[in-house]
Amino acid sequence: MDITRFIVTQRDKALLVGDYGSYRKQLSRRLLVVRKKLNYSTKGRKYTAKNAVSADDIARNHEFVDLLLLSAERAWAFAMHMKTTNVPDSGAQGTTGSTRKHIISRFQRASTFAGHLVALLQEKDKGDASAGPVLEARAYQQSLQGALNFEKKAWEQSLHSYSESRLLYTALAQQLEKKQDDLFKDLLASTIDPSIRYAAYQLKLPRTISIESIVARYVSQATSEYTRKILASNPDLVQEPGAQARKNADGDPQDMPKTISWRSRTVNLEDATTAQALAALAAGEAKLSSFLSENVDAHRKAKAAAYDDVLIPSQDAVDATKTAIDELTAEGVPQGDPRMQSLQITRTAVNYNLVEWRIGRNRVLCGGQDGAKFEPEPVKKPKKPRADGKPRPPEAESKGRQLARLKERVVLYDSTLQSLESVKELPGVAADQAFVHELEAKKAYFSALRCLAIARSHTIQDSKKNALALLARALDLSRRPPPQSSTARSGTGPVPRLEIQSDQSKSLSDLLERLVLQHRAFVELENLDKANSQSNNFKPPPMIERLDVYPPEGVDLTNLVTYPPKIQPVPVKPIFLDVAWNYIDYPGRPKKGSTDAMERKVDEAAPAQEPKKEAKKGWFGFGR
């Protein structure tokens, strides 16, 4: 009998594709099916009184529990549907009149069904208030009672109900299987915790008080037998939040921080959730430091995985601070308010802290000296020997694998540079010129490492010129003044973060100088080889034909002229041939003298022709 899973599953399935109205219709249809199956439906008039469900009915068939749960959920869905469809405009006083009375009556009906289920389950279990189904039903009933008091604006009673419901759900999460932890966490985060926070705001409770502290305060005032039995078996449930989890290196409880410092300013922590996350961060930092100190020779991936102990609470602190700022903004608090100013400084501090831990993990993943060294990975020896029985020689790392490793480093450097660029967008950073110069120096350091990784990839591909250009760029970046970190924290020990020491910057610069000289020699050798190969394959024209060009390599005395000379065409101007046409005897053209004699012979051989007589014409000039 899993009441919580039944309720949460029903809500998630329905609200995923619809609203509370469709959820209510779905519950009505299913309720009708269950009633027919249990022979619990009434015939005849609509409002015929139904027989009450008894403990014997539940003992006989557990589907009577579903009947009560579906009835309670339908009333709750109806109330939520009316609340969402009657949202008042901005500045209105909220839902009033008959609509509000109808909503309250639906919440009351839902709480009544749930209370009846609690009484029946307790009677079935012979008064055992600590049984699992009874506690689940009681927690569900108190959540509905809290919603009823919340709608009535009875904030004190609402906190009592929600606090008991949260305590019971927390106890159930510890007793039941671990796979149901997420189920209870989602239920608390989506419904109960926001209602507790808003009711506490209406009661003028300080925002710095955590939800766990509010629950502990109001549960201690409760007189419910369920609460007393839970606290008797597990009194740690009402301790201060995280008192057991947050311990120092000696195992003693660690106090929650009250203030946070950023640059030269120290402000109070206005949000309790942020303080909890920072306390968990301090515990995780101590754990990470001890792990790195004890496992110096561990693989870099194992060291990077240990950073989760500090990255998760850092992200929680960032999210909690953003939520607190959004809540104050929604309440209309101006930016000049001291609370808002403190939260903005806290936001900058926790975001920069998160960036530091992310970059620290990237530096661990890059390897020794932040990736400046590129050592070959240890090659696994083949287990199977050769066919002749001799052991197989270890294989060298392939070029493809080396390029893949360098590509991973470039991705890590890009992520680091993007994180440093995002710091400039935080409140108050752009106006701090000294801090901006410090960020630029750190960006130059990681940009030099990025150019170095890309240059190595070109070297592997035998592209020495490109590698030399990248190395020269990396050398220029590394020669910039090293960053003087003004936000460095003492006592970090072996934990890499964002701080860059002067010896690290100097070692990188020295390494790049050596690589630049080495690659200059490589490029010079390539140029000489190319020049020699060209000189062996190509013979220039003789010197007499290149008198207008100065020979930088000297005069080749064996190539002054072409000997023996060869017949070569000489270019002449076309107009010269046109003028000399009549004066040159071209092959196939008859001579001029013979042409005149032939013309005279033709004239003598031709007979003399008599002149024609004029024909007579008629009168008027017409011929006949």
Coordinates of C-alpha atoms in Angstrom, one line a residue, residues 4 6 46 50 54 60 96 100 107-108 141 187 202 221 244 292-293 302 331 337 365 397 414 436 519 558:
T4 CA 2.5 8.6 -1.6
F6 CA -0.2 6.6 -5.8
K46 CA -28.2 11.3 -7.4
K50 CA -23.8 6.2 0.6
S54 CA -15.3 0.8 7.3
R60 CA -11.4 -7.2 2.9
T96 CA -13.0 36.8 -2.6
R100 CA -13.2 31.7 -2.1
F107 CA -10.1 21.8 0.6
Q108 CA -12.2 20.9 3.7
Q141 CA -3.9 14.5 5.4
L187 CA 6.9 16.3 -3.3
Q202 CA 3.5 36.3 6.3
Q221 CA 4.9 22.6 19.8
Q244 CA 25.5 15.9 11.3
L292 CA 44.3 15.0 -2.7
S293 CA 46.9 14.9 0.1
A302 CA 39.8 10.2 -9.9
E331 CA 8.1 41.7 -3.6
D337 CA 17.8 48.2 -0.2
L365 CA 42.1 17.0 -15.9
E397 CA 50.8 5.6 -28.7
D414 CA 37.9 26.8 -23.9
V436 CA 39.5 43.0 -14.4
H519 CA 60.7 24.9 -34.1
T558 CA 79.2 26.9 -66.5

